[in-house]
Coordinates of C-alpha atoms in Angstrom, one line a residue:
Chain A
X20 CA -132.4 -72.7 37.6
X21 CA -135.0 -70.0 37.7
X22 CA -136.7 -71.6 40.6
X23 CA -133.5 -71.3 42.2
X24 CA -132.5 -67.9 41.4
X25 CA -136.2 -66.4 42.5
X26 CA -135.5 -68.2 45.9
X27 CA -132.1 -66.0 45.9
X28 CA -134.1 -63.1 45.4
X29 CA -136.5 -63.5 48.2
X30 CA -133.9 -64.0 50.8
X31 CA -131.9 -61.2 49.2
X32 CA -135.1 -59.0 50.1
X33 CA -135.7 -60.4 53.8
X34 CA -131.8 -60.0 54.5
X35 CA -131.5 -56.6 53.1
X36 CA -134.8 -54.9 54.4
X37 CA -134.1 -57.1 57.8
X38 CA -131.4 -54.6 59.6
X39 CA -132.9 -51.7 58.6
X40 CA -136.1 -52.5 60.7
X41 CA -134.6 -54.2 63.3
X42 CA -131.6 -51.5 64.4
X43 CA -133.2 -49.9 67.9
X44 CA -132.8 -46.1 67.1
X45 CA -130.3 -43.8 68.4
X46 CA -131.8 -41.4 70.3
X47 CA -131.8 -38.1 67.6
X48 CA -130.1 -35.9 69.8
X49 CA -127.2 -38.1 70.2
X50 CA -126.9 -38.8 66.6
X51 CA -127.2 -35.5 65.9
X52 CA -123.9 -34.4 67.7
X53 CA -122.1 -37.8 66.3
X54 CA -122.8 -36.6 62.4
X55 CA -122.7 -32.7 63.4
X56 CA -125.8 -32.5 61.4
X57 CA -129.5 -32.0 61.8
X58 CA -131.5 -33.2 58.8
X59 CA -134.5 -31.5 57.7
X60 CA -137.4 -33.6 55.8
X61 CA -139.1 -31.1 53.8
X62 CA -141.7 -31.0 50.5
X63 CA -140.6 -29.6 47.2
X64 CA -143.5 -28.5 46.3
X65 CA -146.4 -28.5 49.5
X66 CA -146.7 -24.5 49.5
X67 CA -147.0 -22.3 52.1
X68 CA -145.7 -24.8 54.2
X69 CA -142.8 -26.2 52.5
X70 CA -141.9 -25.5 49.1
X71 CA -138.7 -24.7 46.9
X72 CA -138.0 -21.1 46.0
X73 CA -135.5 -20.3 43.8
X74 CA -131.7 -20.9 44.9
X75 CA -133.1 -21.9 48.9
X76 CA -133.2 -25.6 48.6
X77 CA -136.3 -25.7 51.3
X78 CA -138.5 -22.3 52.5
X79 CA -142.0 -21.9 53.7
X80 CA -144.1 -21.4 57.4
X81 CA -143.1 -25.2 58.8
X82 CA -139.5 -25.1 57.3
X83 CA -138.4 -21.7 59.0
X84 CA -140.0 -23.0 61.9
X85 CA -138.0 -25.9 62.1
X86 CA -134.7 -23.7 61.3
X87 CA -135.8 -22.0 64.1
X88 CA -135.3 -25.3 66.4
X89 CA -132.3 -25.7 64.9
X90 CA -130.6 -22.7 65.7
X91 CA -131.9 -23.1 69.1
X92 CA -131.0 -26.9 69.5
X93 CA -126.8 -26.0 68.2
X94 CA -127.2 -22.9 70.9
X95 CA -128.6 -25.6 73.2
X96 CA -126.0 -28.1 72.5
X97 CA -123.5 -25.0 72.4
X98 CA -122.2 -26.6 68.9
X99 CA -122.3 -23.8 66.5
X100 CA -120.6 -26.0 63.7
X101 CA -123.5 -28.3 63.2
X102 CA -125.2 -28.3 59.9
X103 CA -128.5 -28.2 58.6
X104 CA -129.2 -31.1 56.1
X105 CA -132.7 -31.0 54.0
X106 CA -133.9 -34.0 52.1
X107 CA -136.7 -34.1 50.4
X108 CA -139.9 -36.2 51.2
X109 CA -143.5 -36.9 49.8
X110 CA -146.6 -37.7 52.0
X111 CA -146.1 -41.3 51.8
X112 CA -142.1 -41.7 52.7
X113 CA -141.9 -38.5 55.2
X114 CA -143.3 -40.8 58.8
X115 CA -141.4 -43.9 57.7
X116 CA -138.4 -41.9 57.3
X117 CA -139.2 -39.9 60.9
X118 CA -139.5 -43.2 62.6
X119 CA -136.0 -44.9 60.7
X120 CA -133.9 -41.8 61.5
X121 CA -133.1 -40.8 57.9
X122 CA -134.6 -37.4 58.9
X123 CA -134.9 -35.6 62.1
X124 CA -137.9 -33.4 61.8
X125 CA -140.6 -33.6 59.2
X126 CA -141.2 -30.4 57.9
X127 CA -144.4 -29.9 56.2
X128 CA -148.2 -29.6 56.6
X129 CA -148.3 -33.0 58.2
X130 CA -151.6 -33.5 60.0
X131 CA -151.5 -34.3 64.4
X132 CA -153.5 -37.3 64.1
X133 CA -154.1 -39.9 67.0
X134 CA -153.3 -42.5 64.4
X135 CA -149.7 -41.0 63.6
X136 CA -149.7 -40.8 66.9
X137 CA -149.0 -44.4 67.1
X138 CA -145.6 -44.1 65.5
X139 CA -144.2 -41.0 65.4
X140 CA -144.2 -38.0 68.3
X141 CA -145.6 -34.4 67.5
X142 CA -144.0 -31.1 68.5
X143 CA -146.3 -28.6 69.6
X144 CA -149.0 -27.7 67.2
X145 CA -147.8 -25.1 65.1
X146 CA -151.4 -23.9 62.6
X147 CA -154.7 -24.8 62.5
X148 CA -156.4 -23.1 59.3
X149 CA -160.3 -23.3 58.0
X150 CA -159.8 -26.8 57.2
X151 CA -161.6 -28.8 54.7
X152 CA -164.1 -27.3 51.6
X153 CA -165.9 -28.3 49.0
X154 CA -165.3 -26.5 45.9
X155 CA -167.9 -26.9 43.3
X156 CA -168.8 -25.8 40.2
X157 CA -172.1 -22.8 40.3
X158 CA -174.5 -25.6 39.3
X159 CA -174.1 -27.3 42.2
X160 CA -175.9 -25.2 44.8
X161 CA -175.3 -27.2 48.0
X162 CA -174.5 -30.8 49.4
X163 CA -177.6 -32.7 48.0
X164 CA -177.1 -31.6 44.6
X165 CA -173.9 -33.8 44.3
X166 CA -176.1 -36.5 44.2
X167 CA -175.0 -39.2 41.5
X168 CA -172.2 -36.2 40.9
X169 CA -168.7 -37.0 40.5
X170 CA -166.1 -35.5 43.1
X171 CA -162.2 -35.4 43.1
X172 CA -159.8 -36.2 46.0
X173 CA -156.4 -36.6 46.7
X174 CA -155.2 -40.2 47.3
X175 CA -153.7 -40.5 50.7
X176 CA -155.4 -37.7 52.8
X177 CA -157.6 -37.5 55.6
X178 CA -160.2 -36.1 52.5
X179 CA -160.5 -39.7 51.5
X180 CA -162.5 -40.5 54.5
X181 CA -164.4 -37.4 54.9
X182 CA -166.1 -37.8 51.6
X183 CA -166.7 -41.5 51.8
X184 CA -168.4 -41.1 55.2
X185 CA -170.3 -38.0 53.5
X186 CA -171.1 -40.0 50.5
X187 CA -172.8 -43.0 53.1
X188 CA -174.3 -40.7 55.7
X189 CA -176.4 -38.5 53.3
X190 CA -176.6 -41.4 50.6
X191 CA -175.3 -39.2 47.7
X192 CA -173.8 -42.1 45.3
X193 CA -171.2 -39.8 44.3
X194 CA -168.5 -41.3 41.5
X195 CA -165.2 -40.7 43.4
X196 CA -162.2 -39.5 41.1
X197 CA -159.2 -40.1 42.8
X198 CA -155.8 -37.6 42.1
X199 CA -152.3 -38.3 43.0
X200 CA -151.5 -34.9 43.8
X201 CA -153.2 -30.7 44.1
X202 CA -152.3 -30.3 40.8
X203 CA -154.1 -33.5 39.3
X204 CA -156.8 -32.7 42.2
X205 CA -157.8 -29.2 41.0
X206 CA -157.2 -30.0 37.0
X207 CA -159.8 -33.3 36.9
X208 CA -162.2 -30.4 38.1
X209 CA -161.0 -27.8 35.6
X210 CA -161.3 -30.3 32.5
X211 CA -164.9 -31.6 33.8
X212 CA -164.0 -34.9 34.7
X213 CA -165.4 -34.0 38.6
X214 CA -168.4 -31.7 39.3
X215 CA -166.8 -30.7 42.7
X216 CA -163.5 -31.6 44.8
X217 CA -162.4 -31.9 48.4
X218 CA -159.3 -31.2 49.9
X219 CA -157.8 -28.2 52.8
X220 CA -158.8 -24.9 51.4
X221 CA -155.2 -23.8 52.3
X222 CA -153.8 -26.3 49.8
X223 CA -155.8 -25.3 46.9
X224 CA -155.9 -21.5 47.5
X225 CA -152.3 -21.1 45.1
X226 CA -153.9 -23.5 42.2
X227 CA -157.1 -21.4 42.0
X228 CA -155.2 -18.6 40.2
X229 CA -154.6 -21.6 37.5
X230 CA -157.7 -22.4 37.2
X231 CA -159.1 -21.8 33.4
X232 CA -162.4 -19.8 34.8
X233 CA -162.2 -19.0 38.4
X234 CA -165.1 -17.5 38.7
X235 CA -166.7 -20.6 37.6
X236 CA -166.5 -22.5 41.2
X237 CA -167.8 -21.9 44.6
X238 CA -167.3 -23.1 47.9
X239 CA -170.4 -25.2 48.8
X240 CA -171.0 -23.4 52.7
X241 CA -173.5 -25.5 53.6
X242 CA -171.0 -28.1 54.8
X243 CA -168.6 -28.2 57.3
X244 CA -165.5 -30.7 57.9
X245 CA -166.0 -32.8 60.9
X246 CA -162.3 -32.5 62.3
X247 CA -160.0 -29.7 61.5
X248 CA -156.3 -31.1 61.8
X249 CA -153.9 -29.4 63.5
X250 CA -150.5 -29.0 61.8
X251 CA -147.2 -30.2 63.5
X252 CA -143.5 -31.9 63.1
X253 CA -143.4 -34.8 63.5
X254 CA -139.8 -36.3 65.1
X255 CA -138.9 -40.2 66.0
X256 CA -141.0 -41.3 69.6
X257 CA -137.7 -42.6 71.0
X258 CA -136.6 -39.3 71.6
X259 CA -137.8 -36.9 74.4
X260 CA -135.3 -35.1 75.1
X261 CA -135.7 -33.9 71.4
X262 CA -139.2 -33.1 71.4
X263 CA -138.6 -31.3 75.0
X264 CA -136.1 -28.9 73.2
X265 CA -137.9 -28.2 69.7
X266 CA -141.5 -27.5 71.8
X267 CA -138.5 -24.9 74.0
X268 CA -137.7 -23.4 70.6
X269 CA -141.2 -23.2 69.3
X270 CA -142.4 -21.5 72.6
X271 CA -139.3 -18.9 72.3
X272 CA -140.4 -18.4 69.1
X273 CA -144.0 -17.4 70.1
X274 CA -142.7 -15.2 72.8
X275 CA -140.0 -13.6 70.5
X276 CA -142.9 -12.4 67.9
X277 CA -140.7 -14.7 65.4
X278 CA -143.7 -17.0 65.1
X279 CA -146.6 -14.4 64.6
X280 CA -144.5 -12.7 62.2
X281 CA -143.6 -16.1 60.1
X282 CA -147.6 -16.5 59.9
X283 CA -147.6 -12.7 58.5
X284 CA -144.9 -13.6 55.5
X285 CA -146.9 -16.7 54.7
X286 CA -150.7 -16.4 55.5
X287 CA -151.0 -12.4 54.9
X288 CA -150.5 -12.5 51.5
X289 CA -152.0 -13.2 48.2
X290 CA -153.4 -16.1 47.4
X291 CA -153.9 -16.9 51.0
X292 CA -154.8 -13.5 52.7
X293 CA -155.9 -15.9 55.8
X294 CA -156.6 -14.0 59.2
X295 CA -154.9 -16.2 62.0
X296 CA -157.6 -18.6 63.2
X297 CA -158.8 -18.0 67.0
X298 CA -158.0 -21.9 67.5
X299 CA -154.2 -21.2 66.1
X300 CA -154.5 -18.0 68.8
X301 CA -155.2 -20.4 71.7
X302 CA -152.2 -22.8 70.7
X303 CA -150.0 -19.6 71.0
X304 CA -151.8 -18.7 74.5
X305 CA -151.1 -22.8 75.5
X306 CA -149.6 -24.7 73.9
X307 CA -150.5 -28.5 73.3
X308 CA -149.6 -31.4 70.9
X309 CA -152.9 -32.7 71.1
X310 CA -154.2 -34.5 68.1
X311 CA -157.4 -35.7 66.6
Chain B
X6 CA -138.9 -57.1 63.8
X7 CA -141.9 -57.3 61.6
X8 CA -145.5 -57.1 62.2
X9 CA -148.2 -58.7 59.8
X10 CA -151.3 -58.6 61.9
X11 CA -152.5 -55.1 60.6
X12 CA -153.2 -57.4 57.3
X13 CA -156.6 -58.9 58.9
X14 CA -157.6 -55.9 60.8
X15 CA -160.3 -53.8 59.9
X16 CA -158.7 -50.9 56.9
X17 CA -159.4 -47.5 58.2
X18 CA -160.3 -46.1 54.8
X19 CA -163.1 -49.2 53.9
X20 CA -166.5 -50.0 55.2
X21 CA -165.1 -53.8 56.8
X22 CA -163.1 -54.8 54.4
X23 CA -159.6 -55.7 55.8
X24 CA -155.9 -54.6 54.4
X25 CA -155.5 -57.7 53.3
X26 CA -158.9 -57.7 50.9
X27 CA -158.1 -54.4 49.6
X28 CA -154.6 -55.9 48.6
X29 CA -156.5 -58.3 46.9
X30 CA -158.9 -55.5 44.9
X31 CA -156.1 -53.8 44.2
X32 CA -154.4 -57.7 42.6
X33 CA -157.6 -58.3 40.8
X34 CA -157.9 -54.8 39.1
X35 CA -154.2 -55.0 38.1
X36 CA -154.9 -58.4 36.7
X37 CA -158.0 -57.1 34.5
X38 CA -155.9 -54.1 33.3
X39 CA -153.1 -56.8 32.4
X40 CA -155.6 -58.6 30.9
X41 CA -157.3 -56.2 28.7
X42 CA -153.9 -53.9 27.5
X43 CA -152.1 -57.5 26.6
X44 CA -155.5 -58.8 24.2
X45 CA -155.8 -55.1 22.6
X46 CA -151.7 -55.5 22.5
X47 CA -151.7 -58.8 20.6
X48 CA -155.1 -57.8 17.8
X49 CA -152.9 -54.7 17.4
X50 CA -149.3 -55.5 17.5
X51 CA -149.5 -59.0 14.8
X52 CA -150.9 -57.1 12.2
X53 CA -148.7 -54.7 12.6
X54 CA -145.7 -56.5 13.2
X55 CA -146.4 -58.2 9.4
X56 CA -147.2 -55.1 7.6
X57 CA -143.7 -53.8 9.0
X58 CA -142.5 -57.3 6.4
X59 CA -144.9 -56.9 3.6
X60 CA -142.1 -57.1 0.3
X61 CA -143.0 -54.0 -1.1
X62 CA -142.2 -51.1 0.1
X63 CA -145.6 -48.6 0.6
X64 CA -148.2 -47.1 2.7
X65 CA -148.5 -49.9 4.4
X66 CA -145.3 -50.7 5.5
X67 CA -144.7 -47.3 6.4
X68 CA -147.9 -46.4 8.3
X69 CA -147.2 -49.7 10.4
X70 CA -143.2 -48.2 10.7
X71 CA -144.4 -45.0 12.0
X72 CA -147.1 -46.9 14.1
X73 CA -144.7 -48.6 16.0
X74 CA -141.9 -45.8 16.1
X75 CA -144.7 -43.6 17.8
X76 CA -146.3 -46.0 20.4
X77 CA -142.9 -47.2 21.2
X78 CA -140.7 -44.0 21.5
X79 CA -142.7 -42.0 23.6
X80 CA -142.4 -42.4 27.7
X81 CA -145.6 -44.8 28.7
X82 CA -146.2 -42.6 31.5
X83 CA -146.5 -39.9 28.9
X84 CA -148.7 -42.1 26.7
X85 CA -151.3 -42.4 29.3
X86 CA -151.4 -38.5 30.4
X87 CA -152.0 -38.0 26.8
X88 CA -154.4 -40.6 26.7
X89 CA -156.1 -39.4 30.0
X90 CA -155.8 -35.7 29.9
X91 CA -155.1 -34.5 26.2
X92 CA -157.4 -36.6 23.8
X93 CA -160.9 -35.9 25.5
X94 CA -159.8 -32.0 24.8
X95 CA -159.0 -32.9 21.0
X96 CA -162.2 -34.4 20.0
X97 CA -165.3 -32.5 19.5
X98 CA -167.0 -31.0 22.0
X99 CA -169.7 -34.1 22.7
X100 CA -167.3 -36.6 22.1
X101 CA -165.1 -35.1 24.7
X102 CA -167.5 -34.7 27.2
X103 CA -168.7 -38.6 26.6
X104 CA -165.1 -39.7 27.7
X105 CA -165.0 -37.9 30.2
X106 CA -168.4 -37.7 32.2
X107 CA -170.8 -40.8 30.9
X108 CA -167.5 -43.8 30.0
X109 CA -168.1 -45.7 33.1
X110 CA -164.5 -46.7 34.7
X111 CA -162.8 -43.9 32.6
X112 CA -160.1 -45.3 34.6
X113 CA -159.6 -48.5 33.6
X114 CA -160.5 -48.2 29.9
X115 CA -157.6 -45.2 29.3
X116 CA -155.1 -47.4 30.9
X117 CA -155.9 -50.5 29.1
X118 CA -156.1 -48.2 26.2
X119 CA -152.8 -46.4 26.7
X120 CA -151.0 -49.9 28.0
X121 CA -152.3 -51.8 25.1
X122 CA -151.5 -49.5 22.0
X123 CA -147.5 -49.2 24.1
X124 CA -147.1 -52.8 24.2
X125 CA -148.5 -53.4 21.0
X126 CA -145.5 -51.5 19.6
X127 CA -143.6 -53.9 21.3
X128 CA -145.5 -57.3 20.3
X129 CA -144.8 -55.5 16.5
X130 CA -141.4 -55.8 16.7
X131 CA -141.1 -59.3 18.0
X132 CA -143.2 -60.7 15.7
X133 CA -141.4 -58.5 12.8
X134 CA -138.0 -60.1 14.2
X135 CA -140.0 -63.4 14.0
X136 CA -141.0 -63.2 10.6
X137 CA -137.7 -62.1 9.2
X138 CA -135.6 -64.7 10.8
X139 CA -137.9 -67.6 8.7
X140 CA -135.9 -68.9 5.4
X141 CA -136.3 -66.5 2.7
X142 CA -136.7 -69.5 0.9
X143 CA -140.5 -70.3 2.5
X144 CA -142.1 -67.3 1.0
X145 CA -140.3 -67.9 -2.4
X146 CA -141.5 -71.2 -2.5
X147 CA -144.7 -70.7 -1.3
X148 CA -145.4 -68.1 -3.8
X149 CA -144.4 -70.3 -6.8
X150 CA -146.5 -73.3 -5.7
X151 CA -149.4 -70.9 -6.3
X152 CA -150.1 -68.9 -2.7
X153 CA -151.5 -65.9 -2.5
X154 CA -149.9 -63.2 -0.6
X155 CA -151.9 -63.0 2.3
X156 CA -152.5 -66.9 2.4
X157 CA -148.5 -67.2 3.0
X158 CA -148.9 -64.9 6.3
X159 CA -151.7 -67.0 7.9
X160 CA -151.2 -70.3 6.4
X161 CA -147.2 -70.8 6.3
X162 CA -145.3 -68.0 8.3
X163 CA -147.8 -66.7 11.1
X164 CA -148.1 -70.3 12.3
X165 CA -144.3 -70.6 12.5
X166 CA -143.5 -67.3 14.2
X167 CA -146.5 -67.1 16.8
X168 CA -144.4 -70.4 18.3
X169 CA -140.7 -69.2 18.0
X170 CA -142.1 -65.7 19.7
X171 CA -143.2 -67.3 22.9
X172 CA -139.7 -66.4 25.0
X173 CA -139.6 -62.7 24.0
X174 CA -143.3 -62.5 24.4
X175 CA -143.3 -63.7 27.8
X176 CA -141.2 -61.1 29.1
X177 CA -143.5 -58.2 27.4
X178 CA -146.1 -60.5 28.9
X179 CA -144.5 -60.0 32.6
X180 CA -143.1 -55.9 31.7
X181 CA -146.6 -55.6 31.2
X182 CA -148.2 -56.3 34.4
X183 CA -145.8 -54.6 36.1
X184 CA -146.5 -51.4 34.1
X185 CA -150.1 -51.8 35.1
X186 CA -148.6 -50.1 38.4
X187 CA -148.4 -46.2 36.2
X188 CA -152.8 -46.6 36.4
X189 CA -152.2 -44.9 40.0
X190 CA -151.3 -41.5 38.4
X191 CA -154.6 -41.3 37.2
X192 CA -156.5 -42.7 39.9
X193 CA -157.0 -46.4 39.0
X194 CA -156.6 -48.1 42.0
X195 CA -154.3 -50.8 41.7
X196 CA -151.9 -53.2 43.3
X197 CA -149.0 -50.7 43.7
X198 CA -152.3 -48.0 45.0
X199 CA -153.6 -49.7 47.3
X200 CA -150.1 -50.4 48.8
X201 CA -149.4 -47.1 49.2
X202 CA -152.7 -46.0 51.0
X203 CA -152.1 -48.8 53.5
X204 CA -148.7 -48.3 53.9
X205 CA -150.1 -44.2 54.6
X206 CA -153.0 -45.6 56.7
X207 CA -150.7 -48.6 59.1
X208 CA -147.3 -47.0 58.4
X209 CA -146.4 -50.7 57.9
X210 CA -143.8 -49.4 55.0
X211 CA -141.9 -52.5 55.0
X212 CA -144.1 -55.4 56.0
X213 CA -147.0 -54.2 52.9
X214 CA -144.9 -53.4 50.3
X215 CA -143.1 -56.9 51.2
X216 CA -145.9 -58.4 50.7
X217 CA -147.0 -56.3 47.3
X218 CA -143.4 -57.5 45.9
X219 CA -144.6 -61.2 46.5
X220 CA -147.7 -60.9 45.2
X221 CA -146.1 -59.3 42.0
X222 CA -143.6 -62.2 41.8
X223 CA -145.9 -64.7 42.6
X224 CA -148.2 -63.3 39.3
X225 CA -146.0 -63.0 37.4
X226 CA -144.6 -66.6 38.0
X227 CA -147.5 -68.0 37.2
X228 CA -147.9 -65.7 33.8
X229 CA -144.4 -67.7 33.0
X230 CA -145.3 -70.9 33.9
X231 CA -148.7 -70.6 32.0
X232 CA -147.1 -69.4 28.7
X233 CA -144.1 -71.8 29.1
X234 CA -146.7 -74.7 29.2
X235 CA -148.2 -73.2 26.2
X236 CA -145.2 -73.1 24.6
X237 CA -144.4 -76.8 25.1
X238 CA -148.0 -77.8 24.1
X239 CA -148.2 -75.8 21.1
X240 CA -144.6 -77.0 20.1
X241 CA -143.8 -78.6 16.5
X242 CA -142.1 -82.0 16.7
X243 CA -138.3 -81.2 14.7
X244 CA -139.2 -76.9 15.1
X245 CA -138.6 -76.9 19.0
X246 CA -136.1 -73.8 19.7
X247 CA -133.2 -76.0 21.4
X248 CA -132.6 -74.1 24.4
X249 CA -129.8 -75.2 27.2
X250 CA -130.8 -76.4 30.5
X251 CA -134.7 -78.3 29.4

């Protein structure tokens, strides 16, 4: 009998996850007229790019650049009684959900990477920022020192790889603590369990104000990230006639001095007081969705 | 509709090693934290479990009550942030420091740790159920016939309960191996982990975590089978539980 019922539950698992993959996908602009609705993906907490602020259920640089393609896709589609929608997503369900058509746009600091590439499309590139640090503590005055040192990362990022491939190239034999989010990322360096962490210096700019001792770390400058990833939204591949009219809005946007001053309100503040990199300059001058 | 060759291909994340190897990492460390968080589970929860029944009321009834009320009424998830984060903050100074900088696999010791003193409230219980539903009458009589105390734990109940407790205990046995999946919040990198980063790496949502639900069902299968065969060869001839459908 419980051979039997286990059986049940496999099939029950094939049949139910079956449809799902195997439905061809409306293209979005379609479905967005059907349901009236365009539906935001967007991070609760992935600050400055999308994060919730009080009553707004979604805010931040990416997410008022996507309301910015909506507005100009219900002028486009000259249907001013479409909604917005936003549902929430984490790093690991926001593509899957792109490519199934739960949501429309992914809102957040999602990297342009040829390897996303694959499976989702990319609007034009919308920041590139100083990329990747180290941030370790005083007694570790440059790269060689983390020898036999321990080092925190966040699971799931392109950080993974840069510090396993730094770890082999300059045969460091550095303990690697992994952390399932910033937060955990900045607090196994705060409590001593890691001598150092790597992640986007953007990304842990608002936890450094939590730190216990600030003044206690350092960015190691004798190293520099190989790649700098340029951020974008990524929508379903199915769909260019989509992508053609966000890239319109985001190039309206640029011309309109919308987009310089959404960097302003986000970047020109405390904690991030970042000027706008000349790379993120040339993307306004021409823009691309090149990855890397 | 689905995929599977990203499974032999070359993870991106790895030196060589394919998706399907790292699935298998990710198995064998869930197995070992199983492993370790069910033995400290069992040397902790059956002692327990008969202090909880000693006849007189006293310390150590109720250090064992409020043993198992703590372990068992706090989240598991909380448990294990305490475990992880709080404790090496409590301790002195050295102490603190040693947990946290010199342990090797800090990891995998604070989630066997945290995983073993949870279930262990668990295992308590059952084996407390256990010993009350024997005969009142055993203890009695053992006790007049010249026992001592402790020799009518481990010479006439213990042996009794340890086999009627084989059902409930093999569903802690199979909670337990799931919860091995909560070691991702600190960084062990388990089953459920190494999912994840694949599913992140391939966006193969569906086909990998397909294959992580079989390989959880197919473990813990076998956990049943193996205690279920335990069960019949440790069974007393006239004490079987009769159960319907054997």
């Amino acid at each position: 009998m419980t051979r039997r019922a286990g059986w049940l539950a496999v099939l029950g698992l094939v049949g139910l996850s079956g449809p799902v993959a195997a439905q061809a996908p409306t293209p979005t602009l379609d479905k967005i007229k059907e349901r009236g609705e365009i539906v935001i993906g967007h991070r609760p907490a992935a600050p400055p790019f999308s994060f919730a602020e009080g009553s707004a259920p979604a805010t931040g640089y990416t997410v008022e650049v996507c309301k910015y393609i909506a507005e100009h896709v219900k002028a486009a589609l000259k249907r001013p009684d479409i909604k917005t929608r936003y549902v929430p997503v984490d790093p690991s369900n926001g593509i899957p959900l792109v490519q199934n058509g739960t949501i429309d746009m992914e809102c957040a600091g999602t990297g342009n990477t040829l390897e996303r590439q694959k499976v989702v499309a990319f609007t034009y590139n919308i920041y590139i920022g100083p990329g990747t640090l180290i941030l370790a503590r005083h007694d570790v005055k440059g790269v060689a020192d983390l020898k036999g040192k321990s080092v925190t990362v966040q699971q799931g990022t392109v950080q993974q790889k840069m510090l396993a491939d730094l770890d082999r190239e300059s045969k460091l034999g550095i303990r690697v603590v992994s952390a399932k989010d910033v937060a955990e990322n900045v607090m196994l360096l705060d409590t001593g369990r890691a001598d150092a962490l790597i992640n986007d210096k953007v990304t842990i700019l608002p936890f450094l104000a939590r730190l216990a001792d600030p003044a206690a770390y350092h960015w190691l400058d004798d190293w520099n990230a190989p790649v700098v990833l340029p951020v974008s939204i990524d929508i379903n591949r199915s769909d260019d006639g989509f992508r053609t009219m966000a890239n319109e809005a985001i190039v309206a946007m640029i011309k309109s001095g919308e987009f310089e001053k959404n960097y302003d309100r986000w970047f020109r503040v405390p904690p991030y007081d970042l000027e706008m990199t000349k790379a993120m300059r040339q993307f306004m001058v021409e823009p691309t969705d090149k990855g890397v | 509709m689905f995929d599977f060759s990203f499974l032999t291909a070359p993870a991106s994340l790895s030196f060589g090693e394919s998706n399907l190897e790292l699935i298998l990492s990710g198995w064998k460390a869930s197995v070992l934290a199983f492993l370790a968080a069910m033995a400290l589970a069992l040397l902790l929860g059956i002692p327990v479990g008969v202090f909880r029944t000693v006849p007189r009321p006293g310390l150590l009834r109720r250090a064992a009550g409020c043993f198992v009320e703590l372990f068992r009424n706090v989240p598991m998830l909380v448990q294990l942030f305490l475990w992880f984060f709080v404790l090496p903050e409590l301790l002195p100074r050295s102490a603190g420091n040693w947990l946290k900088r010199d342990l090797p696999d800090p990891e995998f010791w604070t989630l066997a740790a945290a995983l073993g003193f949870f279930m262990s409230a668990r295992v308590a219980e059952i084996v407390r159920a256990g010993l009350q539903s024997l005969p009142r009458g055993q203890r009695e009589a053992s006790l007049a016939i010249g026992f001592r105390e402790v020799h009518v734990y481990v010479l006439i109940l213990l042996p009794q309960v340890l086999r009627i407790v084989f059902p409930p205990l093999t569903t802690e046995f199979a909670n337990c191996f799931k919860a091995t999946a909560i070691g991702l919040t600190i960084g062990y990198i388990e089953l459920t982990q190494r999912t994840r980063e694949i599913s992140e790496q391939t966006f193969r949502t569906f086909e990998i975590f397909l294959v992580a639900t079989l390989v959880y069902m197919l473990s813990i299968f076998t956990i049943t089978m193996l205690l279920q065969a335990a069960e019949r060869a440790l069974r007393l001839p006239g004490l079987a539980p009769r159960t319907a459908g054997h």
